[in-house]
Short mmCIF file of C-alpha atoms and ligand atoms in Angstrom, two decimals:
data_model
loop_
_atom_site.label_atom_id
_atom_site.label_comp_id
_atom_site.label_asym_id
_atom_site.label_seq_id
_atom_site.Cartn_x
_atom_site.Cartn_y
_atom_site.Cartn_z
CA MET A 1063 82.63 -87.75 5.07
CA ARG A 1064 84.06 -84.24 4.71
CA VAL A 1065 85.91 -82.36 7.47
CA ALA A 1066 86.46 -78.65 6.81
CA VAL A 1067 88.82 -76.25 8.61
CA PHE A 1068 88.17 -72.55 8.07
CA GLY A 1069 91.24 -70.33 8.52
CA ALA A 1070 94.93 -71.28 8.48
CA GLY A 1071 96.35 -69.21 11.32
CA TYR A 1072 97.90 -70.79 14.43
CA ALA A 1073 94.73 -72.70 15.37
CA GLY A 1074 93.70 -73.76 11.86
CA LEU A 1075 97.14 -74.84 10.62
CA THR A 1076 97.94 -76.76 13.82
CA LEU A 1077 94.54 -78.48 13.61
CA THR A 1078 94.87 -79.35 9.91
CA ARG A 1079 98.37 -80.78 10.37
CA LYS A 1080 97.10 -82.90 13.24
CA LEU A 1081 94.04 -84.12 11.31
CA GLU A 1082 96.27 -85.09 8.39
CA ARG A 1083 97.83 -87.65 10.74
CA THR A 1084 94.81 -88.74 12.77
CA LEU A 1085 91.70 -88.76 10.54
CA PRO A 1086 90.72 -92.06 8.92
CA THR A 1087 92.16 -92.07 5.39
CA ASP A 1088 88.79 -92.17 3.64
CA VAL A 1089 87.72 -88.84 5.18
CA GLU A 1090 88.10 -85.81 2.90
CA LEU A 1091 89.97 -82.95 4.61
CA VAL A 1092 89.58 -79.38 3.26
CA LEU A 1093 91.36 -76.24 4.51
CA VAL A 1094 89.92 -72.89 3.41
CA ASP A 1095 91.96 -69.69 3.80
CA GLU A 1096 91.63 -66.44 1.92
CA THR A 1097 95.36 -65.79 1.59
CA GLY A 1098 96.87 -69.20 0.87
CA ARG A 1099 99.68 -68.27 3.24
CA HIS A 1100 100.22 -68.70 6.98
CA LEU A 1101 101.10 -65.38 8.63
CA LEU A 1102 103.34 -65.55 11.69
CA GLN A 1103 101.27 -62.84 13.30
CA HIS A 1104 103.26 -62.91 16.55
CA GLN A 1105 106.24 -61.62 14.51
CA LEU A 1106 104.27 -58.97 12.58
CA HIS A 1107 105.57 -56.08 14.68
CA ARG A 1108 109.09 -56.84 13.39
CA VAL A 1109 107.98 -55.74 9.91
CA VAL A 1110 107.16 -52.31 11.36
CA ARG A 1111 110.89 -51.70 11.89
CA ARG A 1112 112.28 -53.92 9.14
CA PRO A 1113 109.95 -54.31 6.14
CA ASP A 1114 112.59 -56.59 4.56
CA VAL A 1115 111.58 -59.40 6.97
CA ALA A 1116 108.06 -59.47 5.45
CA GLU A 1117 108.82 -62.62 3.45
CA ASP A 1118 110.11 -64.34 6.63
CA VAL A 1119 106.76 -64.01 8.39
CA LEU A 1120 104.76 -65.68 5.60
CA LEU A 1121 104.71 -69.40 4.90
CA ASP A 1122 103.17 -70.89 1.76
CA LEU A 1123 100.42 -73.25 2.89
CA SER A 1124 100.87 -75.55 -0.09
CA ASP A 1125 104.41 -76.33 1.19
CA LEU A 1126 103.07 -77.34 4.61
CA LEU A 1127 100.15 -79.58 3.71
CA ASP A 1128 100.21 -83.24 3.02
CA ARG A 1129 96.78 -84.76 2.38
CA ALA A 1130 94.50 -81.77 3.03
CA SER A 1131 93.17 -79.99 -0.03
CA LEU A 1132 93.61 -76.24 0.10
CA ARG A 1133 90.93 -73.82 -1.08
CA VAL A 1134 92.22 -70.24 -1.34
CA GLU A 1135 88.96 -68.37 -0.95
CA ARG A 1136 87.25 -65.93 1.36
CA VAL A 1137 84.56 -67.37 3.60
CA THR A 1138 81.68 -64.90 3.64
CA ASP A 1139 79.32 -66.78 5.93
CA ILE A 1140 79.28 -69.89 8.10
CA SER A 1141 76.11 -71.47 9.38
CA PRO A 1142 77.19 -73.90 12.13
CA ALA A 1143 73.57 -75.02 12.60
CA ASP A 1144 73.36 -76.14 8.94
CA SER A 1145 77.00 -77.34 8.69
CA GLU A 1146 77.73 -75.21 5.66
CA ALA A 1147 79.83 -72.25 4.63
CA THR A 1148 79.38 -69.76 1.81
CA LEU A 1149 82.48 -68.81 -0.13
CA ALA A 1150 83.09 -65.49 -1.94
CA SER A 1151 82.60 -67.28 -5.28
CA GLY A 1152 79.02 -67.99 -4.18
CA GLU A 1153 79.68 -71.71 -3.70
CA THR A 1154 78.18 -73.44 -0.69
CA LEU A 1155 80.63 -75.77 1.02
CA ALA A 1156 78.79 -78.38 3.08
CA TYR A 1157 80.69 -80.31 5.73
CA ASP A 1158 80.01 -83.15 8.15
CA LEU A 1159 82.42 -81.86 10.80
CA GLY A 1160 84.12 -78.47 10.80
CA ALA A 1161 86.19 -75.99 12.77
CA ILE A 1162 86.06 -72.21 12.63
CA CYS A 1163 89.59 -70.82 13.09
CA LEU A 1164 89.18 -67.47 11.34
CA GLY A 1165 90.85 -65.29 13.98
CA THR A 1166 89.52 -61.81 14.63
CA ALA A 1167 89.09 -58.29 13.33
CA THR A 1168 90.30 -55.07 15.03
CA ASN A 1169 87.88 -53.70 17.59
CA PHE A 1170 87.52 -49.92 17.38
CA HIS A 1171 84.83 -50.02 20.09
CA GLY A 1172 82.74 -47.55 18.07
CA LEU A 1173 84.98 -44.69 19.25
CA ASP A 1174 84.43 -41.59 17.12
CA GLY A 1175 87.21 -40.99 14.59
CA VAL A 1176 89.41 -43.93 15.65
CA ARG A 1177 88.63 -46.27 12.72
CA GLU A 1178 89.01 -43.33 10.31
CA HIS A 1179 92.34 -41.99 11.58
CA ALA A 1180 94.25 -44.86 13.17
CA ILE A 1181 96.22 -47.65 11.50
CA PRO A 1182 95.39 -51.09 12.94
CA LEU A 1183 97.98 -53.91 13.12
CA LEU A 1184 96.58 -57.25 12.02
CA GLU A 1185 97.92 -57.84 8.54
CA LEU A 1186 101.18 -57.41 6.68
CA ASP A 1187 99.92 -54.32 4.81
CA ASP A 1188 99.23 -52.62 8.16
CA ALA A 1189 102.81 -53.18 9.36
CA GLU A 1190 104.23 -51.92 6.05
CA ARG A 1191 102.02 -48.84 6.20
CA ILE A 1192 103.09 -48.02 9.76
CA HIS A 1193 106.73 -48.23 8.61
CA ALA A 1194 106.15 -46.12 5.48
CA GLU A 1195 104.28 -43.36 7.36
CA PHE A 1196 106.55 -43.24 10.44
CA PRO A 1197 107.22 -39.55 11.22
CA GLU A 1198 110.87 -38.42 11.66
CA ASP A 1199 109.85 -36.13 14.51
CA GLY A 1200 106.70 -35.35 16.48
CA ARG A 1201 104.70 -38.06 18.21
CA VAL A 1202 103.34 -41.54 17.53
CA VAL A 1203 100.42 -42.55 19.73
CA VAL A 1204 99.78 -46.28 20.12
CA GLY A 1205 96.33 -47.04 21.60
CA GLY A 1206 96.15 -50.29 23.60
CA ALA A 1207 98.96 -52.04 25.51
CA GLY A 1208 98.19 -55.71 24.91
CA LEU A 1209 100.80 -57.98 23.30
CA SER A 1210 100.61 -56.26 19.92
CA GLY A 1211 100.62 -52.68 21.31
CA ILE A 1212 103.60 -53.37 23.57
CA GLN A 1213 105.61 -54.92 20.75
CA VAL A 1214 104.80 -52.29 18.14
CA ALA A 1215 105.65 -49.48 20.59
CA GLY A 1216 109.02 -51.15 21.29
CA GLU A 1217 109.76 -51.47 17.56
CA LEU A 1218 108.80 -47.84 16.88
CA ALA A 1219 111.07 -46.62 19.70
CA GLU A 1220 113.95 -48.66 18.19
CA LEU A 1221 113.13 -47.33 14.72
CA ALA A 1222 113.35 -43.77 16.03
CA ARG A 1223 116.73 -44.58 17.62
CA GLU A 1224 118.09 -46.24 14.46
CA ARG A 1225 117.08 -43.23 12.38
CA ASP A 1226 118.30 -40.74 14.96
CA ALA A 1227 114.78 -39.31 14.88
CA SER A 1228 113.33 -37.27 17.73
CA THR A 1229 109.93 -39.01 17.49
CA GLU A 1230 108.25 -39.61 20.84
CA VAL A 1231 106.36 -42.93 21.20
CA VAL A 1232 103.40 -42.81 23.61
CA LEU A 1233 101.58 -46.02 24.56
CA LEU A 1234 98.08 -45.58 26.02
CA GLU A 1235 96.35 -48.20 28.17
CA GLN A 1236 92.94 -47.75 29.78
CA GLU A 1237 93.61 -50.37 32.49
CA PRO A 1238 95.89 -49.60 35.47
CA ALA A 1239 98.76 -51.68 34.00
CA VAL A 1240 100.21 -52.67 30.62
CA ALA A 1241 99.57 -56.27 29.43
CA PRO A 1242 96.12 -56.43 31.08
CA GLY A 1243 95.07 -59.94 32.09
CA PHE A 1244 98.67 -61.16 32.47
CA PRO A 1245 100.41 -61.90 35.79
CA ARG A 1246 101.51 -58.91 37.86
CA ALA A 1247 105.25 -59.73 37.78
CA PHE A 1248 105.11 -59.96 33.97
CA GLN A 1249 103.28 -56.62 33.74
CA ASP A 1250 105.91 -54.92 35.93
CA ALA A 1251 108.82 -56.33 33.92
CA VAL A 1252 107.17 -55.23 30.64
CA ALA A 1253 106.60 -51.70 32.03
CA THR A 1254 110.30 -51.48 32.98
CA ALA A 1255 111.41 -52.75 29.54
CA LEU A 1256 109.17 -50.17 27.80
CA ALA A 1257 110.57 -47.36 29.97
CA ASP A 1258 114.13 -48.54 29.16
CA GLU A 1259 113.26 -48.35 25.45
CA GLY A 1260 112.13 -44.74 25.97
CA VAL A 1261 108.42 -45.46 25.38
CA VAL A 1262 106.18 -43.09 27.34
CA VAL A 1263 103.50 -45.27 28.95
CA GLU A 1264 100.21 -43.74 30.12
CA THR A 1265 98.03 -46.19 32.06
CA GLY A 1266 94.45 -45.44 33.14
CA ALA A 1267 94.28 -43.49 29.86
CA GLU A 1268 91.00 -44.26 28.11
CA VAL A 1269 90.57 -43.00 24.56
CA ASP A 1270 87.29 -41.14 24.01
CA HIS A 1271 87.63 -40.06 20.38
CA ALA A 1272 90.12 -38.86 17.77
CA ASP A 1273 90.32 -36.46 14.86
CA ASP A 1274 92.99 -36.11 12.18
CA GLU A 1275 95.56 -34.64 14.56
CA THR A 1276 94.47 -35.30 18.15
CA VAL A 1277 93.53 -38.22 20.38
CA VAL A 1278 91.21 -37.13 23.19
CA LEU A 1279 91.02 -39.11 26.45
CA THR A 1280 87.91 -39.48 28.59
CA SER A 1281 89.78 -37.45 31.24
CA GLY A 1282 89.63 -34.53 28.78
CA THR A 1283 93.40 -34.63 28.03
CA ASP A 1284 94.31 -33.92 24.37
CA LEU A 1285 97.29 -35.63 22.74
CA SER A 1286 98.37 -34.32 19.37
CA TYR A 1287 99.87 -36.96 17.07
CA ASP A 1288 101.72 -37.37 13.80
CA GLN A 1289 100.89 -41.06 13.56
CA PHE A 1290 98.16 -43.00 15.38
CA VAL A 1291 98.31 -46.78 15.66
CA TRP A 1292 95.34 -48.71 17.11
CA THR A 1293 95.92 -52.00 18.94
CA GLY A 1294 93.00 -51.52 21.31
CA GLY A 1295 91.22 -54.87 21.06
CA ILE A 1296 89.80 -57.65 18.97
CA ALA A 1297 86.31 -58.35 17.65
CA GLY A 1298 84.59 -61.22 15.86
CA ILE A 1299 84.74 -61.40 12.08
CA ASP A 1300 81.82 -60.80 9.74
CA ALA A 1301 81.58 -64.42 8.50
CA ILE A 1302 80.22 -65.32 11.94
CA ASP A 1303 78.17 -62.14 12.46
CA ASP A 1304 80.99 -60.10 14.09
CA ASP A 1305 80.75 -62.41 17.06
CA ARG A 1306 83.33 -64.29 19.13
CA PRO A 1307 81.06 -67.11 20.27
CA VAL A 1308 81.38 -68.65 23.70
CA VAL A 1309 82.06 -72.35 23.22
CA ARG A 1310 81.51 -75.34 25.48
CA ARG A 1311 84.50 -76.75 27.35
CA ASP A 1312 85.14 -79.20 24.52
CA LEU A 1313 85.35 -76.15 22.17
CA ARG A 1314 82.19 -77.32 20.39
CA LEU A 1315 79.66 -74.75 19.21
CA THR A 1316 77.10 -77.08 17.60
CA ASP A 1317 77.01 -80.85 17.03
CA SER A 1318 79.07 -80.46 13.84
CA THR A 1319 81.15 -77.35 14.44
CA PHE A 1320 84.03 -76.44 16.75
CA VAL A 1321 85.68 -73.04 17.21
CA ALA A 1322 89.38 -72.60 18.07
CA GLY A 1323 91.81 -69.71 18.55
CA ASP A 1324 90.95 -66.04 18.82
CA ALA A 1325 87.64 -66.62 17.00
CA ALA A 1326 86.23 -68.17 20.21
CA ARG A 1327 85.76 -66.65 23.63
CA VAL A 1328 86.97 -69.22 26.13
CA VAL A 1329 86.92 -69.10 29.93
CA ASP A 1330 89.10 -71.33 32.08
CA ALA A 1331 87.94 -73.49 34.99
CA ASP A 1332 88.01 -70.42 37.31
CA GLY A 1333 85.73 -68.49 34.96
CA GLN A 1334 88.59 -66.19 33.85
CA ALA A 1335 88.77 -65.25 30.14
CA VAL A 1336 91.69 -67.06 28.49
CA PRO A 1337 93.98 -64.42 26.86
CA ALA A 1338 93.82 -64.44 23.07
CA SER A 1339 97.30 -65.52 21.99
CA ALA A 1340 99.17 -67.69 19.52
CA GLN A 1341 99.99 -70.10 22.34
CA THR A 1342 96.30 -70.55 23.20
CA ALA A 1343 95.31 -70.90 19.53
CA ILE A 1344 97.87 -73.69 19.00
CA ALA A 1345 96.74 -75.57 22.13
CA GLN A 1346 93.10 -75.26 21.09
CA GLY A 1347 93.90 -76.41 17.55
CA ARG A 1348 95.43 -79.58 19.01
CA ALA A 1349 92.48 -80.13 21.39
CA VAL A 1350 89.92 -79.77 18.58
CA GLY A 1351 91.99 -82.21 16.50
CA THR A 1352 91.60 -84.90 19.15
CA ASN A 1353 87.85 -84.39 19.54
CA LEU A 1354 87.13 -84.05 15.85
CA THR A 1355 88.98 -87.25 15.07
CA ARG A 1356 87.01 -89.11 17.74
CA LEU A 1357 83.71 -87.90 16.23
CA ALA A 1358 84.83 -88.74 12.69
CA GLU A 1359 85.79 -92.28 13.72
CA HIS A 1360 82.45 -92.69 15.50
CA GLY A 1361 80.55 -91.29 12.48
CA LEU A 1362 82.24 -93.76 10.16
CA SER A 1363 81.77 -96.75 12.44
CA ASP A 1364 78.00 -96.46 12.05
CA ASP A 1365 77.50 -98.79 15.04
CA GLY A 1366 74.61 -96.74 16.39
CA GLY A 1367 76.30 -96.53 19.79
CA PHE A 1368 76.60 -93.49 22.02
CA GLU A 1369 78.71 -90.58 20.86
CA PRO A 1370 82.24 -90.81 22.29
CA ARG A 1371 83.20 -88.65 25.26
CA LEU A 1372 85.03 -85.51 24.20
CA THR A 1373 88.04 -84.17 26.09
CA PRO A 1374 87.49 -80.77 27.70
CA TYR A 1375 90.04 -78.06 26.84
CA VAL A 1376 92.06 -77.07 29.89
CA HIS A 1377 94.00 -73.85 29.60
CA GLU A 1378 97.54 -74.41 30.83
CA SER A 1379 99.86 -71.52 30.28
CA ARG A 1380 103.51 -72.51 29.92
CA GLY A 1381 104.40 -68.87 30.51
CA TRP A 1382 104.35 -65.67 28.52
CA LEU A 1383 106.74 -63.96 26.15
CA VAL A 1384 106.84 -60.52 24.65
CA SER A 1385 109.53 -58.60 22.80
CA VAL A 1386 110.19 -54.95 23.54
CA GLY A 1387 112.46 -53.54 20.83
CA ASP A 1388 115.70 -55.55 20.89
CA HIS A 1389 114.85 -56.96 24.31
CA ALA A 1390 112.26 -59.42 25.55
CA VAL A 1391 110.38 -60.33 28.72
CA ALA A 1392 109.50 -63.94 29.48
CA GLN A 1393 107.56 -65.44 32.34
CA VAL A 1394 108.43 -69.10 32.81
CA GLY A 1395 106.57 -70.51 35.82
CA PRO A 1396 106.87 -67.95 38.60
CA GLN A 1397 110.16 -66.64 37.20
CA VAL A 1398 110.35 -63.51 35.03
CA LEU A 1399 113.31 -63.38 32.63
CA THR A 1400 114.52 -60.31 30.79
CA GLY A 1401 117.45 -59.50 28.49
CA LYS A 1402 119.30 -62.20 26.53
CA ALA A 1403 117.76 -65.11 28.46
CA ALA A 1404 114.25 -63.97 27.57
CA LYS A 1405 115.22 -63.39 23.95
CA ALA A 1406 116.66 -66.89 23.72
CA VAL A 1407 113.39 -68.32 25.07
CA LYS A 1408 111.37 -66.28 22.54
CA THR A 1409 113.51 -67.34 19.60
CA GLY A 1410 113.52 -70.98 20.71
CA VAL A 1411 109.73 -71.05 21.05
CA GLY A 1412 109.32 -69.44 17.60
CA ALA A 1413 111.70 -71.95 16.01
CA ARG A 1414 109.95 -74.90 17.71
CA TYR A 1415 106.59 -73.74 16.36
CA LEU A 1416 107.98 -73.45 12.83
CA SER A 1417 109.41 -76.91 13.00
CA ASN A 1418 106.06 -78.26 14.34
CA VAL A 1419 104.21 -76.86 11.33
CA GLY A 1420 106.81 -78.30 8.97
CA ALA A 1421 108.75 -75.11 8.19
CA THR A 1422 112.15 -76.26 9.44
CA GLU A 1423 114.13 -74.01 7.11
CA LYS A 1424 112.33 -70.90 8.33
CA GLY A 1425 113.03 -71.99 11.90
CA LEU A 1426 116.72 -72.04 11.12
CA GLU A 1427 116.54 -68.67 9.36
CA LEU A 1428 114.83 -67.23 12.43
CA LEU A 1429 117.56 -68.50 14.73
CA LEU A 1430 120.31 -67.12 12.48
CA ASP A 1431 118.48 -63.83 12.17
CA GLU A 1432 118.22 -63.41 15.93
CA PHE A 1433 121.63 -64.73 16.95
CA GLY A 1434 123.81 -64.58 13.83
CA PRO A 1435 125.35 -67.64 12.14
C1 FAD B 26 101.51 -57.47 16.24
C2 FAD B 26 101.05 -58.68 17.02
C3 FAD B 26 101.92 -59.31 17.90
C4 FAD B 26 101.52 -60.43 18.61
N1 FAD B 26 102.40 -61.03 19.46
C5 FAD B 26 102.07 -62.15 20.08
C6 FAD B 26 103.01 -62.83 20.92
O1 FAD B 26 104.15 -62.39 21.08
N2 FAD B 26 102.62 -63.98 21.52
C7 FAD B 26 101.37 -64.51 21.34
O2 FAD B 26 101.07 -65.59 21.90
N3 FAD B 26 100.45 -63.89 20.58
C8 FAD B 26 100.77 -62.73 19.95
N4 FAD B 26 99.84 -62.08 19.17
C9 FAD B 26 98.46 -62.63 19.09
C10 FAD B 26 98.41 -63.80 18.10
O3 FAD B 26 99.00 -63.44 16.88
C11 FAD B 26 96.96 -64.22 17.90
O4 FAD B 26 96.39 -64.52 19.15
C12 FAD B 26 96.90 -65.45 16.97
O5 FAD B 26 97.27 -65.06 15.66
C13 FAD B 26 95.50 -66.08 16.94
O6 FAD B 26 95.56 -67.22 16.12
P1 FAD B 26 94.27 -67.70 15.30
O7 FAD B 26 94.66 -68.97 14.61
O8 FAD B 26 93.07 -67.72 16.16
O9 FAD B 26 93.98 -66.56 14.22
P2 FAD B 26 94.90 -65.95 13.09
O10 FAD B 26 96.33 -66.24 13.31
O11 FAD B 26 94.48 -64.53 12.95
O12 FAD B 26 94.46 -66.75 11.77
C14 FAD B 26 93.23 -66.55 11.12
C15 FAD B 26 93.33 -67.11 9.70
O13 FAD B 26 92.04 -67.03 9.09
C16 FAD B 26 92.14 -66.49 7.79
N5 FAD B 26 90.88 -65.76 7.53
C17 FAD B 26 90.37 -64.75 8.27
N6 FAD B 26 89.18 -64.39 7.78
C18 FAD B 26 88.94 -65.20 6.73
C19 FAD B 26 87.84 -65.33 5.83
N7 FAD B 26 86.74 -64.57 5.92
N8 FAD B 26 87.92 -66.28 4.85
C20 FAD B 26 89.01 -67.09 4.75
N9 FAD B 26 90.07 -67.00 5.58
C21 FAD B 26 90.03 -66.07 6.55
C22 FAD B 26 93.36 -65.58 7.83
O14 FAD B 26 93.93 -65.45 6.52
C23 FAD B 26 94.28 -66.33 8.79
O15 FAD B 26 95.09 -67.24 8.08
C24 FAD B 26 100.20 -60.95 18.45
C25 FAD B 26 99.31 -60.30 17.57
C26 FAD B 26 99.72 -59.20 16.84
C27 FAD B 26 98.75 -58.55 15.89
#
């Protein structure tokens, strides 16, 4: 029996590490990722201000895996109905049980001129490009105030301060508040932290189109820019037809294939969309690990009995964390923390994750980097 995991982000790496421990030993476990490295995407915005931390946000997958075999290849197509994937080399990889954890692409919503003129923020190259092209004066417009937009705007405002540059950072959000979908108290604290950083926040500001020097809002307002960064949403990736499929509560898409992390669209018990986040991806990776192991054990037992019951995924947020320049905002239960307390929570959570995926040394480096030796 072969179990295949596609994508080694938060969902895929968490799942693979779990399966290494829980799958029967005679099951082959394959992890396919196009980069061969695990990107700590929730730290990517830090590279925008400090490109020298680029190496700290990448972990070599071969150092983190035990029994899984790693295939460093691009997946060009997955057919969950046929339980097979096509790799860029042209090879067809058939699997008995699999999980799609390929994350997302940037969503430009088909807005005229936005894909052509804006820099997205999803990969290391994007962060390095934003740093390299940062203007010493004029205006940077960041479109979209979700977790990535908030954090990149905070870093750019700090970068301007560190360089004594007069660059204005404007963060646009079409919804009435920043951090849409998050609790109200968290949104308010983030708005205050952004204002303290000197970021100009425009809510209810919907981008209509852009050209090489201006972003135009649906209200008709023109905003000239020197740099335009787009963090305005996520879309499905081409290997699964640009779709983010809706999965069943057990995160199963077909009999053989699960989807976890940002690649899936998941709603909680109240019918609310679960926010795409590293935290959610990790929790879903663990949940798929439990269900996949149960199915693998059943498949091997060959006793002809009923399929085992799968555990439904229940979204339980332990709170939310976001950094805004050198500061952070954390919601832990009903309490919103800011300043040093929030930063300590953020660093602690990051270090715990690194130690969970077997990168203890990086966890220590992160702590020293944030707090000093
Ligand atoms: C700047 C920024 C800041 C963020 N901050 C936070 C934060 O503070 N807190 C938080 O919870 N979330 C944050 N997020 C969101 C978080 O990073 C994502 O929700 C999370 O990465 C989703 O995890 P995932 O495993 O689903 O996908 P990903 O982490 O995107 O992993 C997908 C994996 O699939 C691989 N892959 C993709 N396509 C292919 C292909 N065709 N073939 C082979 N391999 C492929 C990629 O190499 C990657 O390893 C932030 C995001 C950004 C961009």
